[in-house]
């Protein structure tokens, strides 16, 4: 049993008893496992993962020593009750009715206190809460992001208008109550939408973002950035992912669905070169900035669909490109598309490290990979979300020996090699016929298309 598993034996006393301490648990619906001892929660999640992935070795979940107040991103909706009193909290499951919440057992306690203070300031500053039905009012939501390692705190006021009455005095009053706040941003969401954040941010105090440290790297987190909500368990998850990757410093790695580059930059310290691919352009910009901030010179980022990128890269004859050794994939909850998985098998990396937040879609995707030449070696669940029914998993897949041999001696490689050899002997061509060379040139160009400026690999060569 590993050190992380042993930590489960020393759970927080209240969590181990599993007492339903939250009075709004049933209405909120956010903590589906409220009232269940933490050890039993882990057992239930372990059974679920085993059921979903089938005949695969599933290790016991790695739990938290203290599974409370772990969420570093807290969002509160604002409104009024039937008596006209200002309330804030979470939406009742499946509705847009606000369930008032004073404090939450899985949210950062500092964030809850800040939100309560903002609610108390609204009356004195004559700030009206937004009404979804009428479209009248100003304050819609408050989001608080906290950094685990640095302690920095970002407060985001989501308003229906860019104008906040007496904003300077409001900021002073909020900071007087909570001097720990390092940045305050006004986010404008003037659309009738269920989305929490709008696209425009106005700086009210500080630098407009916070920074946190993860696995030796420092990351900038702005209001719209994606960042794992449980920093403690994210470090555990990434450590296991690196262990499964077996990196020795000689590998070429692809980080698919790379986001702001956290997995890729963690891998960059142990690989020859890393390629991050992400469809969201703002995430790619953050990733490039984070790479520069951390001095990662052997990682490049591409603003493209990861499946399309890998398919184009696979179309280049294997003799003409550096092989990809490892692919990290961390898809959204819906899992990967069959098109993406097909692209992975075409590229044929020796190892795939699959990080999943949904055991059901994970099981479906593993079935596909198993049928297309990969062996599922091991699955390690990591409890990123205690008291909820969610469980993160990291899985190691290795290409079977038969598949390796087929890829190594594939018809395309064999045909290209024999043709070039015969043409060299006859003196007809030094590098193949013109048509073949033109197709190769196009494939190379396509594989590198839509590339934003990125940090240059240590080798100084771009082979992708």
Coordinates of C-alpha atoms in Angstrom, one line a residue, residues 3-229:
X3 CA 1.9 6.4 1.2
X4 CA -1.2 8.2 -0.4
X5 CA -3.4 5.2 0.4
X6 CA -2.1 5.1 4.0
X7 CA -3.1 8.7 4.4
X8 CA -6.8 7.6 4.1
X9 CA -6.4 6.0 7.5
X10 CA -5.8 9.4 9.1
X11 CA -8.9 11.1 7.8
X12 CA -10.4 14.2 9.3
X13 CA -12.5 13.1 12.3
X14 CA -15.7 14.7 11.2
X15 CA -15.3 13.4 7.7
X16 CA -14.6 9.9 8.9
X17 CA -17.8 9.9 11.0
X18 CA -19.6 11.0 7.8
X19 CA -22.1 13.2 9.7
X20 CA -24.3 15.2 7.5
X21 CA -23.2 18.5 8.8
X22 CA -24.5 20.6 5.9
X23 CA -28.1 21.6 6.4
X24 CA -28.8 22.3 2.7
X25 CA -27.2 19.2 1.3
X26 CA -30.4 17.7 -0.1
X27 CA -31.5 20.9 -1.8
X28 CA -28.0 21.8 -3.1
X29 CA -27.2 18.5 -4.6
X30 CA -23.5 19.3 -4.9
X31 CA -22.4 16.7 -2.3
X32 CA -24.1 13.5 -3.4
X33 CA -22.2 11.5 -0.8
X34 CA -23.0 13.7 2.2
X35 CA -23.4 11.7 5.4
X36 CA -21.3 8.8 4.2
X37 CA -17.9 8.1 6.0
X38 CA -15.0 9.1 3.8
X39 CA -13.6 5.6 3.7
X40 CA -16.9 4.2 2.4
X41 CA -17.0 6.9 -0.2
X42 CA -13.7 5.7 -1.5
X43 CA -14.9 2.1 -1.5
X44 CA -18.0 3.1 -3.5
X45 CA -15.9 5.0 -6.1
X46 CA -13.5 2.1 -6.4
X47 CA -16.4 -0.3 -7.1
X48 CA -17.8 2.1 -9.7
X49 CA -14.5 2.4 -11.6
X50 CA -14.0 -1.4 -11.6
X51 CA -17.5 -1.8 -13.0
X52 CA -17.0 0.7 -15.7
X53 CA -13.5 -0.3 -17.0
X54 CA -14.0 -4.1 -16.9
X55 CA -11.1 -6.5 -16.8
X56 CA -8.5 -4.0 -15.8
X57 CA -6.3 -3.8 -12.7
X58 CA -7.8 -0.9 -10.7
X59 CA -5.8 0.2 -7.7
X60 CA -7.5 1.6 -4.5
X61 CA -8.4 5.3 -4.9
X62 CA -5.9 7.8 -3.5
X63 CA -7.9 9.8 -1.0
X64 CA -7.2 13.0 0.9
X65 CA -5.8 13.3 4.4
X66 CA -8.3 16.1 5.0
X67 CA -11.1 16.0 2.5
X68 CA -12.8 19.3 3.5
X69 CA -12.6 22.8 2.1
X70 CA -10.6 21.7 -0.9
X71 CA -12.3 23.7 -3.6
X72 CA -10.1 26.7 -4.7
X73 CA -12.8 28.1 -7.0
X74 CA -16.0 29.2 -5.4
X75 CA -19.0 30.6 -7.2
X76 CA -22.1 32.2 -5.6
X77 CA -25.2 33.3 -7.4
X78 CA -27.0 36.4 -6.0
X79 CA -30.7 37.2 -5.8
X80 CA -33.6 37.8 -3.4
X81 CA -36.0 35.6 -1.5
X82 CA -39.8 36.1 -1.4
X83 CA -39.5 38.7 1.3
X84 CA -37.0 40.8 -0.7
X85 CA -34.0 39.9 1.4
X86 CA -30.6 39.5 -0.4
X87 CA -29.5 35.9 -0.6
X88 CA -26.5 34.2 -2.2
X89 CA -25.6 30.6 -2.6
X90 CA -25.8 27.8 -5.2
X91 CA -28.5 26.8 -7.6
X92 CA -30.7 24.0 -6.5
X93 CA -30.0 20.9 -8.5
X94 CA -31.7 21.0 -11.9
X95 CA -33.1 24.5 -11.4
X96 CA -32.1 28.2 -11.2
X97 CA -33.6 28.6 -7.7
X98 CA -30.9 29.9 -5.3
X99 CA -30.3 27.8 -2.2
X100 CA -28.8 30.2 0.5
X101 CA -25.4 29.0 1.7
X102 CA -23.5 30.5 4.6
X103 CA -20.6 28.1 4.5
X104 CA -19.8 25.0 2.5
X105 CA -17.8 22.1 3.8
X106 CA -15.9 21.5 0.5
X107 CA -15.3 25.1 -0.4
X108 CA -12.3 27.3 0.7
X109 CA -13.4 28.9 4.0
X110 CA -11.8 32.2 3.1
X111 CA -13.9 32.4 -0.1
X112 CA -17.1 31.8 1.8
X113 CA -16.3 34.6 4.3
X114 CA -15.5 37.1 1.5
X115 CA -18.8 36.3 -0.3
X116 CA -20.7 36.8 3.0
X117 CA -19.1 40.2 3.4
X118 CA -20.0 41.3 -0.1
X119 CA -23.6 40.3 0.6
X120 CA -23.6 42.5 3.7
X121 CA -22.2 45.5 1.7
X122 CA -24.8 45.6 -0.9
X123 CA -27.5 47.5 1.1
X124 CA -25.2 50.3 2.2
X125 CA -23.9 50.8 -1.3
X126 CA -27.4 50.5 -2.8
X127 CA -26.4 47.7 -5.2
X128 CA -29.3 45.7 -6.6
X129 CA -29.1 42.1 -7.3
X130 CA -29.9 40.9 -10.9
X131 CA -33.2 39.3 -11.7
X132 CA -33.1 36.7 -14.4
X133 CA -36.8 37.1 -15.4
X134 CA -37.0 40.9 -15.7
X135 CA -33.3 41.5 -16.6
X136 CA -33.3 44.3 -13.9
X137 CA -30.5 44.7 -11.4
X138 CA -26.7 44.7 -11.3
X139 CA -24.9 42.0 -9.3
X140 CA -25.3 38.6 -10.8
X141 CA -22.6 36.4 -9.3
X142 CA -19.4 36.5 -7.3
X143 CA -16.5 34.1 -8.0
X144 CA -13.5 33.8 -5.7
X145 CA -10.4 31.9 -6.7
X146 CA -7.7 31.0 -4.1
X147 CA -4.2 29.8 -4.7
X148 CA -3.1 26.9 -2.5
X149 CA 0.6 27.4 -2.6
X150 CA 0.9 31.2 -2.6
X151 CA -2.2 32.1 -0.7
X152 CA -3.2 34.8 -3.3
X153 CA -7.0 35.5 -3.6
X154 CA -8.9 36.8 -6.7
X155 CA -12.4 38.2 -6.3
X156 CA -14.5 38.5 -9.5
X157 CA -17.7 40.6 -9.3
X158 CA -20.0 39.6 -12.2
X159 CA -22.2 42.5 -13.1
X160 CA -24.8 43.2 -15.7
X161 CA -23.2 46.6 -16.4
X162 CA -19.6 47.9 -16.4
X163 CA -20.6 50.6 -14.0
X164 CA -20.3 49.8 -10.3
X165 CA -21.5 52.7 -8.1
X166 CA -18.9 54.1 -5.7
X167 CA -16.5 51.4 -6.9
X168 CA -13.5 52.8 -5.1
X169 CA -15.2 53.0 -1.8
X170 CA -16.7 49.5 -2.3
X171 CA -13.2 48.1 -3.0
X172 CA -11.8 49.9 0.1
X173 CA -14.6 48.5 2.3
X174 CA -14.1 44.9 1.0
X175 CA -10.3 45.1 1.4
X176 CA -10.6 46.5 4.9
X177 CA -12.7 43.5 5.9
X178 CA -10.4 41.1 4.0
X179 CA -6.8 42.4 3.6
X180 CA -5.9 38.9 2.3
X181 CA -7.5 39.8 -1.1
X182 CA -4.8 40.4 -3.7
X183 CA -6.9 41.2 -6.7
X184 CA -10.4 42.3 -7.6
X185 CA -11.9 42.2 -11.1
X186 CA -15.3 43.4 -12.5
X187 CA -16.6 41.0 -15.1
X188 CA -19.3 42.2 -17.4
X189 CA -22.0 39.8 -18.3
X190 CA -24.8 41.8 -19.9
X191 CA -26.4 38.9 -21.8
X192 CA -29.4 36.8 -20.8
X193 CA -27.5 33.6 -20.5
X194 CA -26.9 30.8 -18.1
X195 CA -23.1 31.4 -18.4
X196 CA -21.6 32.8 -15.2
X197 CA -18.8 34.9 -16.8
X198 CA -18.9 37.4 -19.6
X199 CA -15.9 38.1 -21.9
X200 CA -14.9 41.5 -20.6
X201 CA -12.9 42.0 -17.5
X202 CA -12.2 45.4 -15.8
X203 CA -9.4 45.6 -13.2
X204 CA -10.5 47.2 -9.9
X205 CA -7.6 46.3 -7.7
X206 CA -4.3 44.4 -7.9
X207 CA -2.9 42.7 -11.0
X208 CA -6.1 41.0 -12.3
X209 CA -5.0 37.5 -11.7
X210 CA -3.4 35.2 -9.1
X211 CA -0.5 32.8 -9.3
X212 CA -0.2 29.3 -7.9
X213 CA 2.5 26.7 -7.9
X214 CA 2.0 23.1 -9.0
X215 CA 4.6 20.3 -9.4
X216 CA 7.5 22.9 -9.4
X217 CA 6.0 25.3 -11.9
X218 CA 4.2 28.6 -11.4
X219 CA 0.9 29.3 -13.2
X220 CA -1.1 32.5 -13.9
X221 CA -4.8 32.1 -13.1
X222 CA -7.1 34.8 -14.5
X223 CA -10.9 35.0 -14.1
X224 CA -11.6 32.8 -17.2
X225 CA -8.7 30.4 -16.9
X226 CA -9.3 26.7 -16.4
X227 CA -7.4 25.3 -13.4
X228 CA -8.1 22.2 -11.4
X229 CA -10.2 23.0 -8.3

